Amino acid sequence: MEINNKNKLEELDDTNTSKNEMAYIIHHPHILQDDKYAFSKSDFDQETLHEILFTAIYNLAQGGVVNIRPIDIDTQINQSGSRAADYYKRNSGLNWLQGLYQAGDGMDKAQFDLCYNRIKKLSVLRDLERVGIDTRKFYDTTADILNRDKEDEKLNNTTVDQIINNIRTKIVEVENKNIGKNNGMAQDA
């Protein structure tokens, strides 16, 4: 059952971290081919402009471009002639992109890894929320401002694998209880 809780999904976003991650990718597009990372358009789907920019950067990198400049991204978006291009123009995309490019100049890999890990965790939590799984155990966006630091620390100290394995364990527990381990038979009470 998919939920439609736009506010919850919006709260599971970190715009500044997303910008930093994208700024690094512009300067180092080869990272999109690194098997260590699993990039997805949904990592950037909370901000329309971010999604448009990531898609353009990804397409340029897939096309073999190794030195991506803001004008390359701008051209890629505008040549599409799509609603995305219209949105990009209406929101001063090129100006925004040039600022993003400058912000990524000199950013180091360790900083990128921090950004990547946070964005990936938030992306996983949004995906879980979309299919109806409560994620407050990992990151409670309803916590008051005084407790938000505790929630950030909790998220920072949890890996994507830990989140997924925790959910998987709960599903297996329900499966074993109701279907059984052998022959698809329900267990006796």
PDB file of C-alpha atoms in Angstrom, residues 25-150:
ATOM      1  CA  ILE A  25      29.509  15.108  -8.987  1.00  0.00           C
ATOM      2  CA  ILE A  26      29.740  17.961 -11.499  1.00  0.00           C
ATOM      3  CA  HIS A  27      33.477  18.208 -10.865  1.00  0.00           C
ATOM      4  CA  HIS A  28      33.969  14.424 -10.663  1.00  0.00           C
ATOM      5  CA  PRO A  29      31.403  12.796 -12.987  1.00  0.00           C
ATOM      6  CA  HIS A  30      33.436   9.554 -13.106  1.00  0.00           C
ATOM      7  CA  ILE A  31      32.059   8.830  -9.643  1.00  0.00           C
ATOM      8  CA  LEU A  32      28.727   7.978 -11.279  1.00  0.00           C
ATOM      9  CA  GLN A  33      30.379   4.848 -12.717  1.00  0.00           C
ATOM     10  CA  ASP A  34      31.983   3.808  -9.433  1.00  0.00           C
ATOM     11  CA  ASP A  35      30.399   0.566  -8.193  1.00  0.00           C
ATOM     12  CA  LYS A  36      30.839   1.757  -4.611  1.00  0.00           C
ATOM     13  CA  TYR A  37      27.942   4.163  -5.127  1.00  0.00           C
ATOM     14  CA  ALA A  38      24.339   3.528  -6.119  1.00  0.00           C
ATOM     15  CA  PHE A  39      22.988   6.768  -7.511  1.00  0.00           C
ATOM     16  CA  SER A  40      19.335   7.104  -8.326  1.00  0.00           C
ATOM     17  CA  LYS A  41      17.185   9.888  -9.641  1.00  0.00           C
ATOM     18  CA  SER A  42      15.037   9.387  -6.540  1.00  0.00           C
ATOM     19  CA  ASP A  43      17.970  10.602  -4.422  1.00  0.00           C
ATOM     20  CA  PHE A  44      17.139  14.046  -5.817  1.00  0.00           C
ATOM     21  CA  ASP A  45      13.382  13.805  -6.419  1.00  0.00           C
ATOM     22  CA  GLN A  46      12.286  16.058  -3.560  1.00  0.00           C
ATOM     23  CA  GLU A  47      13.484  19.173  -5.399  1.00  0.00           C
ATOM     24  CA  THR A  48      12.433  19.416  -9.047  1.00  0.00           C
ATOM     25  CA  LEU A  49      15.456  21.485 -10.034  1.00  0.00           C
ATOM     26  CA  HIS A  50      17.807  19.000  -8.343  1.00  0.00           C
ATOM     27  CA  GLU A  51      16.202  16.119 -10.218  1.00  0.00           C
ATOM     28  CA  ILE A  52      16.510  17.954 -13.539  1.00  0.00           C
ATOM     29  CA  LEU A  53      20.167  18.815 -12.914  1.00  0.00           C
ATOM     30  CA  PHE A  54      21.100  15.333 -11.736  1.00  0.00           C
ATOM     31  CA  THR A  55      19.467  13.770 -14.782  1.00  0.00           C
ATOM     32  CA  ALA A  56      21.420  16.082 -17.112  1.00  0.00           C
ATOM     33  CA  ILE A  57      24.705  15.456 -15.283  1.00  0.00           C
ATOM     34  CA  TYR A  58      24.084  11.707 -15.332  1.00  0.00           C
ATOM     35  CA  ASN A  59      23.287  11.732 -19.062  1.00  0.00           C
ATOM     36  CA  LEU A  60      26.435  13.729 -19.851  1.00  0.00           C
ATOM     37  CA  ALA A  61      28.583  11.363 -17.785  1.00  0.00           C
ATOM     38  CA  GLN A  62      26.976   8.314 -19.428  1.00  0.00           C
ATOM     39  CA  GLY A  63      27.796   9.912 -22.767  1.00  0.00           C
ATOM     40  CA  GLY A  64      31.476   9.961 -21.830  1.00  0.00           C
ATOM     41  CA  VAL A  65      31.879  13.612 -20.849  1.00  0.00           C
ATOM     42  CA  VAL A  66      34.623  13.807 -18.228  1.00  0.00           C
ATOM     43  CA  ASN A  67      34.861  17.584 -17.771  1.00  0.00           C
ATOM     44  CA  ILE A  68      31.348  18.855 -17.199  1.00  0.00           C
ATOM     45  CA  ARG A  69      30.843  22.603 -17.174  1.00  0.00           C
ATOM     46  CA  PRO A  70      27.664  24.501 -16.285  1.00  0.00           C
ATOM     47  CA  ILE A  71      27.166  25.402 -19.958  1.00  0.00           C
ATOM     48  CA  ASP A  72      27.239  21.689 -20.854  1.00  0.00           C
ATOM     49  CA  ILE A  73      24.482  20.953 -18.361  1.00  0.00           C
ATOM     50  CA  ASP A  74      22.517  24.018 -19.481  1.00  0.00           C
ATOM     51  CA  THR A  75      22.735  22.900 -23.120  1.00  0.00           C
ATOM     52  CA  GLN A  76      21.751  19.323 -22.228  1.00  0.00           C
ATOM     53  CA  ILE A  77      18.624  20.538 -20.433  1.00  0.00           C
ATOM     54  CA  ASN A  78      17.604  23.155 -22.986  1.00  0.00           C
ATOM     55  CA  GLN A  79      18.033  20.827 -25.963  1.00  0.00           C
ATOM     56  CA  SER A  80      15.424  18.507 -24.512  1.00  0.00           C
ATOM     57  CA  GLY A  81      12.670  21.057 -25.121  1.00  0.00           C
ATOM     58  CA  SER A  82      10.671  19.423 -22.354  1.00  0.00           C
ATOM     59  CA  ARG A  83       8.703  20.684 -19.379  1.00  0.00           C
ATOM     60  CA  ALA A  84      11.899  20.163 -17.405  1.00  0.00           C
ATOM     61  CA  ALA A  85      13.639  22.714 -19.638  1.00  0.00           C
ATOM     62  CA  ASP A  86      10.783  25.163 -19.079  1.00  0.00           C
ATOM     63  CA  TYR A  87      10.956  24.639 -15.324  1.00  0.00           C
ATOM     64  CA  TYR A  88      14.732  25.062 -15.399  1.00  0.00           C
ATOM     65  CA  LYS A  89      14.433  28.380 -17.283  1.00  0.00           C
ATOM     66  CA  ARG A  90      11.628  29.723 -15.072  1.00  0.00           C
ATOM     67  CA  ASN A  91      13.723  29.042 -11.985  1.00  0.00           C
ATOM     68  CA  SER A  92      16.928  30.683 -13.268  1.00  0.00           C
ATOM     69  CA  GLY A  93      18.562  27.291 -13.589  1.00  0.00           C
ATOM     70  CA  LEU A  94      21.788  28.514 -15.161  1.00  0.00           C
ATOM     71  CA  ASN A  95      22.435  31.051 -12.383  1.00  0.00           C
ATOM     72  CA  TRP A  96      21.678  28.430  -9.769  1.00  0.00           C
ATOM     73  CA  LEU A  97      23.897  25.926 -11.578  1.00  0.00           C
ATOM     74  CA  GLN A  98      26.835  28.340 -11.763  1.00  0.00           C
ATOM     75  CA  GLY A  99      26.630  28.853  -7.992  1.00  0.00           C
ATOM     76  CA  LEU A 100      26.508  25.115  -7.501  1.00  0.00           C
ATOM     77  CA  TYR A 101      29.559  24.673  -9.724  1.00  0.00           C
ATOM     78  CA  GLN A 102      31.532  27.228  -7.708  1.00  0.00           C
ATOM     79  CA  ALA A 103      30.486  25.581  -4.451  1.00  0.00           C
ATOM     80  CA  GLY A 104      31.895  22.247  -5.628  1.00  0.00           C
ATOM     81  CA  ASP A 105      35.259  23.649  -6.616  1.00  0.00           C
ATOM     82  CA  GLY A 106      37.811  22.170  -4.207  1.00  0.00           C
ATOM     83  CA  MET A 107      35.341  19.945  -2.350  1.00  0.00           C
ATOM     84  CA  ASP A 108      37.111  16.818  -1.131  1.00  0.00           C
ATOM     85  CA  LYS A 109      36.055  13.180  -1.385  1.00  0.00           C
ATOM     86  CA  ALA A 110      35.574  12.752   2.369  1.00  0.00           C
ATOM     87  CA  GLN A 111      33.031  15.580   2.375  1.00  0.00           C
ATOM     88  CA  PHE A 112      31.306  14.027  -0.634  1.00  0.00           C
ATOM     89  CA  ASP A 113      31.105  10.655   1.131  1.00  0.00           C
ATOM     90  CA  LEU A 114      29.381  12.275   4.112  1.00  0.00           C
ATOM     91  CA  CYS A 115      26.883  13.924   1.779  1.00  0.00           C
ATOM     92  CA  TYR A 116      26.338  10.750  -0.242  1.00  0.00           C
ATOM     93  CA  ASN A 117      25.679   8.637   2.853  1.00  0.00           C
ATOM     94  CA  ARG A 118      23.167  11.114   4.284  1.00  0.00           C
ATOM     95  CA  ILE A 119      21.324  11.523   0.982  1.00  0.00           C
ATOM     96  CA  LYS A 120      21.217   7.756   0.430  1.00  0.00           C
ATOM     97  CA  LYS A 121      19.816   7.155   3.942  1.00  0.00           C
ATOM     98  CA  LEU A 122      17.133   9.787   3.413  1.00  0.00           C
ATOM     99  CA  SER A 123      16.313   8.316   0.007  1.00  0.00           C
ATOM    100  CA  VAL A 124      15.887   4.847   1.525  1.00  0.00           C
ATOM    101  CA  LEU A 125      13.672   6.255   4.282  1.00  0.00           C
ATOM    102  CA  ARG A 126      11.490   8.065   1.712  1.00  0.00           C
ATOM    103  CA  ASP A 127      11.174   4.867  -0.334  1.00  0.00           C
ATOM    104  CA  LEU A 128      10.154   2.947   2.788  1.00  0.00           C
ATOM    105  CA  GLU A 129       7.594   5.625   3.703  1.00  0.00           C
ATOM    106  CA  ARG A 130       6.178   5.490   0.171  1.00  0.00           C
ATOM    107  CA  VAL A 131       5.365   1.806   0.641  1.00  0.00           C
ATOM    108  CA  GLY A 132       3.838   2.389   4.062  1.00  0.00           C
ATOM    109  CA  ILE A 133       6.721   1.520   6.404  1.00  0.00           C
ATOM    110  CA  ASP A 134       7.089   3.837   9.383  1.00  0.00           C
ATOM    111  CA  THR A 135      10.680   5.079   9.561  1.00  0.00           C
ATOM    112  CA  ARG A 136      10.578   7.084  12.804  1.00  0.00           C
ATOM    113  CA  LYS A 137      12.737   4.435  14.467  1.00  0.00           C
ATOM    114  CA  PHE A 138      15.617   5.557  12.236  1.00  0.00           C
ATOM    115  CA  TYR A 139      14.867   9.268  11.924  1.00  0.00           C
ATOM    116  CA  ASP A 140      11.904  10.954  13.551  1.00  0.00           C
ATOM    117  CA  THR A 141      11.065  14.129  11.671  1.00  0.00           C
ATOM    118  CA  THR A 142       8.351  14.934  14.217  1.00  0.00           C
ATOM    119  CA  ALA A 143      10.924  15.477  16.971  1.00  0.00           C
ATOM    120  CA  ASP A 144      10.921  19.005  18.321  1.00  0.00           C
ATOM    121  CA  ILE A 145      13.790  21.328  17.506  1.00  0.00           C
ATOM    122  CA  LEU A 146      15.525  20.534  20.797  1.00  0.00           C
ATOM    123  CA  ASN A 147      15.654  16.837  19.931  1.00  0.00           C
ATOM    124  CA  ARG A 148      16.455  17.214  16.233  1.00  0.00           C
ATOM    125  CA  ASP A 149      20.196  16.975  16.959  1.00  0.00           C
ATOM    126  CA  LYS A 150      19.589  13.584  18.588  1.00  0.00           C
TER     127      LYS A 150
END
